[in-house]
Coordinates of C-alpha atoms in Angstrom, one line a residue:
X424 CA 0.1 0.0 -0.1
X425 CA 1.5 3.3 -0.9
X426 CA 2.4 5.9 1.7
X427 CA 2.5 9.3 1.5
X428 CA 6.5 9.4 1.6
X429 CA 6.0 6.9 -1.5
X430 CA 3.5 10.3 -3.3
X431 CA 6.8 12.5 -2.4
X432 CA 9.3 10.5 -4.2
X433 CA 7.0 9.6 -6.9
X434 CA 6.2 13.8 -7.4
X435 CA 9.4 15.2 -6.6
X436 CA 8.4 17.0 -3.4
X437 CA 8.2 16.6 0.4
X438 CA 6.5 14.6 2.0
X439 CA 5.1 18.0 4.0
X440 CA 4.0 19.2 0.6
X441 CA 2.2 16.4 -0.2
X442 CA 0.3 16.6 3.0
X443 CA -0.6 20.5 2.5
X444 CA -2.2 19.2 -0.7
X445 CA -4.1 16.4 1.6
X446 CA -5.0 18.6 3.5
X447 CA -5.5 22.5 2.4
X448 CA -3.7 23.9 5.0
X449 CA -0.5 25.6 3.4
X450 CA 0.2 27.4 -0.1
X451 CA 0.7 25.0 -2.8
X452 CA 1.0 25.9 -6.7
X453 CA -1.4 24.5 -9.1
X454 CA 1.4 23.0 -11.0
X455 CA 2.6 20.9 -7.5
X456 CA -0.5 20.3 -6.9
X457 CA -1.3 18.9 -10.4
X458 CA 2.4 16.8 -10.2
X459 CA 0.9 15.6 -6.3
X460 CA -2.3 14.4 -7.4
X461 CA -1.1 13.1 -10.4
X462 CA 1.7 11.0 -8.1
X463 CA -1.5 9.7 -6.2
X464 CA -3.6 8.7 -8.6
X465 CA -1.1 6.8 -10.3
X466 CA 0.5 5.0 -7.1
X467 CA -3.2 4.6 -5.6
X468 CA -2.7 5.9 -2.5
X469 CA -5.6 6.3 -0.4
X470 CA -5.4 8.8 2.7
X471 CA -5.6 7.6 6.3
X472 CA -8.6 9.4 7.6
X473 CA -8.2 8.3 10.5
X474 CA -4.6 9.9 11.3
X475 CA -6.5 12.9 9.6
X476 CA -8.7 13.2 12.5
X477 CA -6.4 12.5 15.3
X478 CA -4.4 15.5 13.7
X479 CA -7.3 17.7 13.3
X480 CA -10.0 16.3 15.7
X481 CA -12.0 15.9 12.9
X482 CA -13.2 13.1 11.2
X483 CA -16.4 14.2 9.2
X484 CA -18.3 11.2 11.1
X485 CA -21.6 10.9 12.3
X486 CA -23.0 7.7 14.3
X487 CA -26.5 6.9 14.3
X488 CA -27.6 3.6 16.4
X489 CA -31.4 2.5 15.8
X490 CA -33.2 -0.7 15.5
X491 CA -35.3 0.3 12.5
X492 CA -33.2 -1.9 10.2
X493 CA -33.9 -5.4 12.2
X494 CA -37.4 -4.1 13.6
X495 CA -38.9 -3.5 11.1
X496 CA -42.5 -4.7 11.2
X497 CA -43.8 -6.9 8.8
X498 CA -47.2 -5.8 8.5
X499 CA -45.8 -2.2 7.6
X500 CA -49.6 -1.4 6.4
X501 CA -51.0 -1.3 9.9
X502 CA -48.0 0.1 11.8
X503 CA -45.9 2.2 10.2
X504 CA -42.1 2.5 10.0
X505 CA -41.9 5.5 12.1
X506 CA -37.6 4.5 13.0
X507 CA -37.4 4.2 9.4
X508 CA -38.5 7.5 8.6
X509 CA -36.7 9.3 11.2
X510 CA -33.8 7.5 9.9
X511 CA -34.5 8.6 6.3
X512 CA -34.9 12.7 7.5
X513 CA -31.6 12.2 9.4
X514 CA -29.9 10.9 6.4
X515 CA -31.8 13.4 4.1
X516 CA -30.0 16.5 6.6
X517 CA -26.6 15.0 6.6
X518 CA -25.9 14.4 3.4
X519 CA -25.2 17.5 1.9
X520 CA -23.4 18.9 4.6
X521 CA -20.5 17.0 3.5
X522 CA -20.2 14.5 6.7
X523 CA -20.3 10.9 6.3
X524 CA -23.7 9.4 8.4
X525 CA -22.2 5.5 9.8
X526 CA -25.2 3.7 10.8
X527 CA -25.3 0.7 13.3
X528 CA -28.2 -1.4 14.1
X529 CA -29.1 -3.1 17.9
X530 CA -30.7 -6.1 16.3
X531 CA -33.2 -5.2 18.7
X532 CA -30.9 -6.0 21.7
X533 CA -30.3 -2.9 23.7
X534 CA -27.6 -4.4 25.6
X535 CA -25.6 -4.0 22.4
X536 CA -26.1 -0.3 22.7
X537 CA -22.8 0.5 24.9
X538 CA -20.3 -1.5 22.6
X539 CA -21.9 0.2 19.5
X540 CA -21.4 3.3 21.5
X541 CA -17.9 2.8 22.1
X542 CA -17.4 1.5 18.5
X543 CA -18.3 4.8 16.8
X544 CA -15.9 6.6 19.6
X545 CA -12.9 4.6 18.5
X546 CA -14.4 5.8 15.0
X547 CA -13.4 9.7 16.0
X548 CA -17.3 10.3 15.4
X549 CA -18.4 14.0 15.7
X550 CA -21.5 13.1 16.9
X551 CA -24.1 10.6 17.6
X552 CA -27.8 10.6 17.2
X553 CA -29.8 7.9 19.1
X554 CA -33.3 6.9 17.6
X555 CA -35.5 5.5 20.3
X556 CA -38.4 3.0 18.6
X557 CA -41.4 5.5 20.2
X558 CA -41.5 8.2 22.7
X559 CA -40.1 7.1 25.9
X560 CA -37.5 7.5 28.4
X561 CA -33.8 6.0 27.7
X562 CA -30.5 5.3 29.1
X563 CA -27.3 5.7 27.4
X564 CA -23.8 5.1 29.0
X565 CA -21.6 7.6 29.3
X566 CA -19.1 7.1 26.9
X567 CA -15.9 9.0 26.7
X568 CA -14.6 10.3 23.3
X569 CA -18.3 10.2 21.8
X570 CA -18.4 13.7 20.8
X571 CA -22.0 15.6 20.8
X572 CA -25.2 13.0 21.6
X573 CA -28.3 13.9 20.3
X574 CA -31.5 11.6 21.5
X575 CA -34.5 11.3 18.3
X576 CA -37.9 10.4 19.9
X577 CA -36.7 9.6 23.0
X578 CA -35.1 11.7 26.4
X579 CA -33.4 10.6 29.1
X580 CA -32.8 12.1 33.0
X581 CA -29.1 13.8 32.2
X582 CA -31.0 16.3 30.0
X583 CA -29.2 14.9 26.8
X584 CA -30.3 17.3 23.9
X585 CA -33.4 15.3 22.2
X586 CA -35.7 16.1 19.5
X587 CA -39.7 14.5 20.6
X588 CA -43.3 14.5 18.5
X589 CA -45.7 17.0 20.7
X590 CA -48.2 15.0 21.0
X591 CA -49.7 16.9 23.6
X592 CA -50.4 20.2 20.7
X593 CA -51.5 17.5 18.4
X594 CA -54.4 15.7 20.4
X595 CA -55.1 19.4 21.1
X596 CA -55.3 20.4 17.6
X597 CA -57.5 17.5 16.4
X598 CA -60.4 18.0 19.7
X599 CA -60.4 21.9 19.3
X600 CA -61.2 21.9 15.8
X601 CA -63.9 18.7 16.3
X602 CA -65.4 21.2 18.8
X603 CA -65.8 23.9 16.5
X604 CA -67.6 21.2 13.9
X605 CA -70.0 21.0 16.6
X606 CA -68.7 17.8 18.7
X607 CA -68.9 18.2 22.1
X608 CA -69.4 14.6 23.5
X609 CA -65.9 13.5 22.1
X610 CA -64.6 9.9 23.5
X611 CA -60.6 9.5 23.5
X612 CA -59.5 5.8 23.4
X613 CA -56.0 5.5 24.3
X614 CA -52.8 4.1 23.8
X615 CA -51.9 2.1 27.2
X616 CA -51.6 4.6 29.9
X617 CA -47.8 3.6 30.4
X618 CA -46.8 5.5 27.4
X619 CA -45.4 8.9 27.4
X620 CA -47.3 9.5 24.5
X621 CA -50.8 8.9 26.5
X622 CA -50.4 10.9 29.1
X623 CA -48.9 14.2 27.1
X624 CA -52.4 13.5 24.5
X625 CA -54.8 13.1 27.4
X626 CA -53.4 16.6 28.4
X627 CA -53.9 17.8 25.2
X628 CA -57.7 16.3 25.2
X629 CA -58.4 18.0 28.2
X630 CA -56.7 21.1 27.8
X631 CA -59.0 21.2 24.3
X632 CA -62.3 20.5 25.9
X633 CA -61.5 22.9 29.1
X634 CA -60.5 26.0 26.9
X635 CA -64.1 25.2 25.2
X636 CA -65.5 25.4 28.1
X637 CA -66.5 21.7 28.0
X638 CA -66.6 19.6 31.4
X639 CA -64.0 16.8 31.5
X640 CA -66.0 13.3 31.5
X641 CA -63.9 10.4 32.8
X642 CA -66.1 8.0 31.5
X643 CA -65.4 9.5 27.8
X644 CA -61.7 8.3 28.4
X645 CA -61.0 4.8 28.1
X646 CA -57.2 3.1 28.2
X647 CA -57.4 0.6 25.1
X648 CA -54.6 -1.1 23.9
X649 CA -51.6 -2.6 25.7
X650 CA -47.6 -1.4 26.1
X651 CA -46.8 -5.1 24.7
X652 CA -48.2 -5.7 21.3
X653 CA -51.4 -8.5 21.4
X654 CA -53.4 -8.5 18.6
X655 CA -56.1 -10.5 20.3
X656 CA -55.8 -9.0 23.6
X657 CA -55.9 -5.3 21.8
X658 CA -59.1 -6.3 20.0
X659 CA -60.6 -7.6 23.1
X660 CA -60.3 -4.2 24.8
X661 CA -60.9 -2.1 22.0
X662 CA -64.5 -3.9 21.9
X663 CA -65.2 -3.5 25.2
X664 CA -64.0 0.0 25.1
X665 CA -66.2 0.6 22.3
X666 CA -69.1 -1.1 24.3
X667 CA -68.6 1.2 27.5
X668 CA -68.7 4.3 25.2
X669 CA -72.3 3.2 23.2
X670 CA -73.4 2.1 26.4
X671 CA -73.4 5.7 28.4
X672 CA -76.5 7.5 28.8
X673 CA -75.0 10.6 26.2
X674 CA -73.0 8.5 23.9
X675 CA -69.8 10.2 21.9
X676 CA -70.7 12.1 18.9
X677 CA -66.6 11.3 18.0
X678 CA -64.5 8.4 18.5
X679 CA -60.7 9.7 18.8
X680 CA -58.2 6.6 18.7
X681 CA -54.9 6.2 20.2
X682 CA -53.6 5.3 16.6
X683 CA -54.6 4.8 13.0
X684 CA -54.5 1.2 13.8
X685 CA -56.9 1.3 16.8
X686 CA -59.2 3.5 14.2
X687 CA -58.8 0.8 11.7
X688 CA -60.3 -1.5 14.1
X689 CA -62.9 0.1 15.1
X690 CA -64.4 0.3 12.1
X691 CA -65.0 -2.9 12.0
X692 CA -66.5 -2.8 15.1
X693 CA -68.9 -0.3 15.5
X694 CA -69.9 -1.6 11.6
X695 CA -70.7 -5.2 13.4
X696 CA -72.9 -3.3 15.3
X697 CA -75.3 -1.4 12.3
X698 CA -73.4 1.8 12.5
X699 CA -72.7 4.1 9.7
X700 CA -69.5 6.4 9.5
X701 CA -69.4 8.5 10.0
X702 CA -73.5 9.2 9.4
X703 CA -73.6 7.9 13.1
X704 CA -70.5 8.3 14.7
X705 CA -67.3 10.0 13.9
X706 CA -63.8 8.2 14.1
X707 CA -60.5 10.3 14.1
X708 CA -56.8 8.2 14.6
X709 CA -53.4 9.8 15.2
X710 CA -50.0 9.1 13.0
X711 CA -51.4 9.5 9.7
X712 CA -49.9 6.1 8.4
X713 CA -51.2 7.2 4.7
X714 CA -51.6 3.6 3.4
X715 CA -54.0 3.0 6.0
X716 CA -55.4 6.5 6.4
X717 CA -56.4 6.8 3.0
X718 CA -57.4 3.5 2.1
X719 CA -60.0 3.0 4.6
X720 CA -63.5 3.9 3.6
X721 CA -64.4 6.4 4.8
X722 CA -60.5 8.1 4.9
X723 CA -59.3 8.5 8.4
X724 CA -58.9 11.8 9.7
X725 CA -55.7 12.0 12.0
X726 CA -53.2 13.6 13.6
X727 CA -49.5 13.2 11.2
X728 CA -46.7 12.5 13.5
X729 CA -43.5 14.5 11.5
X730 CA -41.4 11.1 11.8
X731 CA -39.1 12.6 8.8
X732 CA -39.0 16.0 10.3
X733 CA -38.1 14.6 14.1
X734 CA -35.0 12.9 11.9
X735 CA -34.1 16.8 10.1
X736 CA -34.4 18.3 13.6
X737 CA -32.2 16.0 15.0
X738 CA -29.9 16.2 12.3
X739 CA -29.7 20.0 12.4
X740 CA -29.5 20.1 16.3
X741 CA -26.5 17.4 15.9
X742 CA -24.3 19.6 13.8
X743 CA -25.2 23.2 15.4
X744 CA -23.9 21.3 18.7
X745 CA -20.7 19.9 16.6
X746 CA -20.0 23.4 15.2
X747 CA -20.8 24.8 19.0
X748 CA -23.2 27.7 17.5
X749 CA -24.7 28.5 20.9
X750 CA -25.7 26.5 24.1
X751 CA -27.4 23.1 23.9
X752 CA -31.0 23.7 24.4
X753 CA -32.0 22.7 28.2
X754 CA -35.6 21.5 26.9
X755 CA -36.7 18.9 24.4
X756 CA -37.2 20.1 20.8
X757 CA -40.8 19.7 20.2
X758 CA -42.0 18.9 16.5
X759 CA -45.9 18.9 15.9
X760 CA -47.6 18.1 13.0
X761 CA -51.0 19.0 10.7
X762 CA -54.4 17.5 11.3
X763 CA -54.9 15.2 8.4
X764 CA -59.0 16.2 7.9
X765 CA -61.0 13.4 5.9
X766 CA -64.2 12.2 5.7
X767 CA -64.2 10.0 8.8
X768 CA -65.1 13.0 11.0
X769 CA -68.4 15.4 9.8
X770 CA -69.8 18.1 11.2
X771 CA -72.7 17.9 13.6
X772 CA -75.3 19.9 13.0
X773 CA -77.9 18.4 15.9
X774 CA -77.0 15.6 18.8
X775 CA -77.0 12.3 18.0
X776 CA -80.3 9.7 18.6
X777 CA -79.5 7.0 16.9
X778 CA -76.9 5.2 18.5
X779 CA -78.0 2.8 21.6
X780 CA -75.8 0.2 23.8
X781 CA -77.0 -2.5 20.9
X782 CA -76.3 -0.5 17.9
X783 CA -77.9 1.6 16.1
X784 CA -82.0 2.3 16.2
X785 CA -84.0 0.6 13.8
X786 CA -85.7 3.0 11.7

């Protein structure tokens, strides 16, 4: 393998001159530069990035740890690809910055994260982004030499700079707009209560009601999903939650679901009870998995989780830290998405009297 000294001998210059051509850290005449570059090409010389990084403390490398590759769900139509969309957003933001993104997958094993971080430190990455599989608290090891760290779709107790979805704002926007469309009895069938997203979205739901002068009714908020996936149990929970909602003396005119997958199941449950959607009851989801939301009938009103934008923001935040452009933010950077209004929610002109605990009244 050719060395810098071989290039110098072939070009008839000093090793220092070759170094100046490689690093751009000193004046070199064009004729001399051409001779050096011709010699490198002839000898097949490849510069040692590791050695250059040690000298300049700039490797041009950014590390990314994710589980998106190994844990891609088999049924994308039902679950979406949140982690992968975040990774794609990061890649789009890093690509034009003359930086190289090094991606490592956990293989679904969180115990691999410390070793992956040590490996990135050995490669002298200038910064690292850790992508959580959903909005949650994470625990990253303190790894010397790792440079700057940003967490996407998660946070930790140490206050590491992070980017999160604005769950509270999304649910607030959905419920507020539904109220302006005449809905005052709005049910909320939530994801598992243990999730941060449930806590925040429920707070947004409650705030929207309060701002409209509508009293919060605990009977209209029911946990209808599990933290650990189990389709059979989840369907049973959702059936029971809908049954309770329809059994209320004053049932809701709109059911907000924890995500689009739950909304899809609710379509079937409600129709099995003889209800027309959205004529008898409106439905809204959360996530905006377009493959699902746009193909349901009627198309599903839902809130977009801006995963790609979160990835871009995480990359931008990391680059600003690497360039030391101001102090690291003390609070999470929240990224919001729009409410995507479709035909599953209709304006309510009068109270719905067609819904009974069994289903739809016969006319």
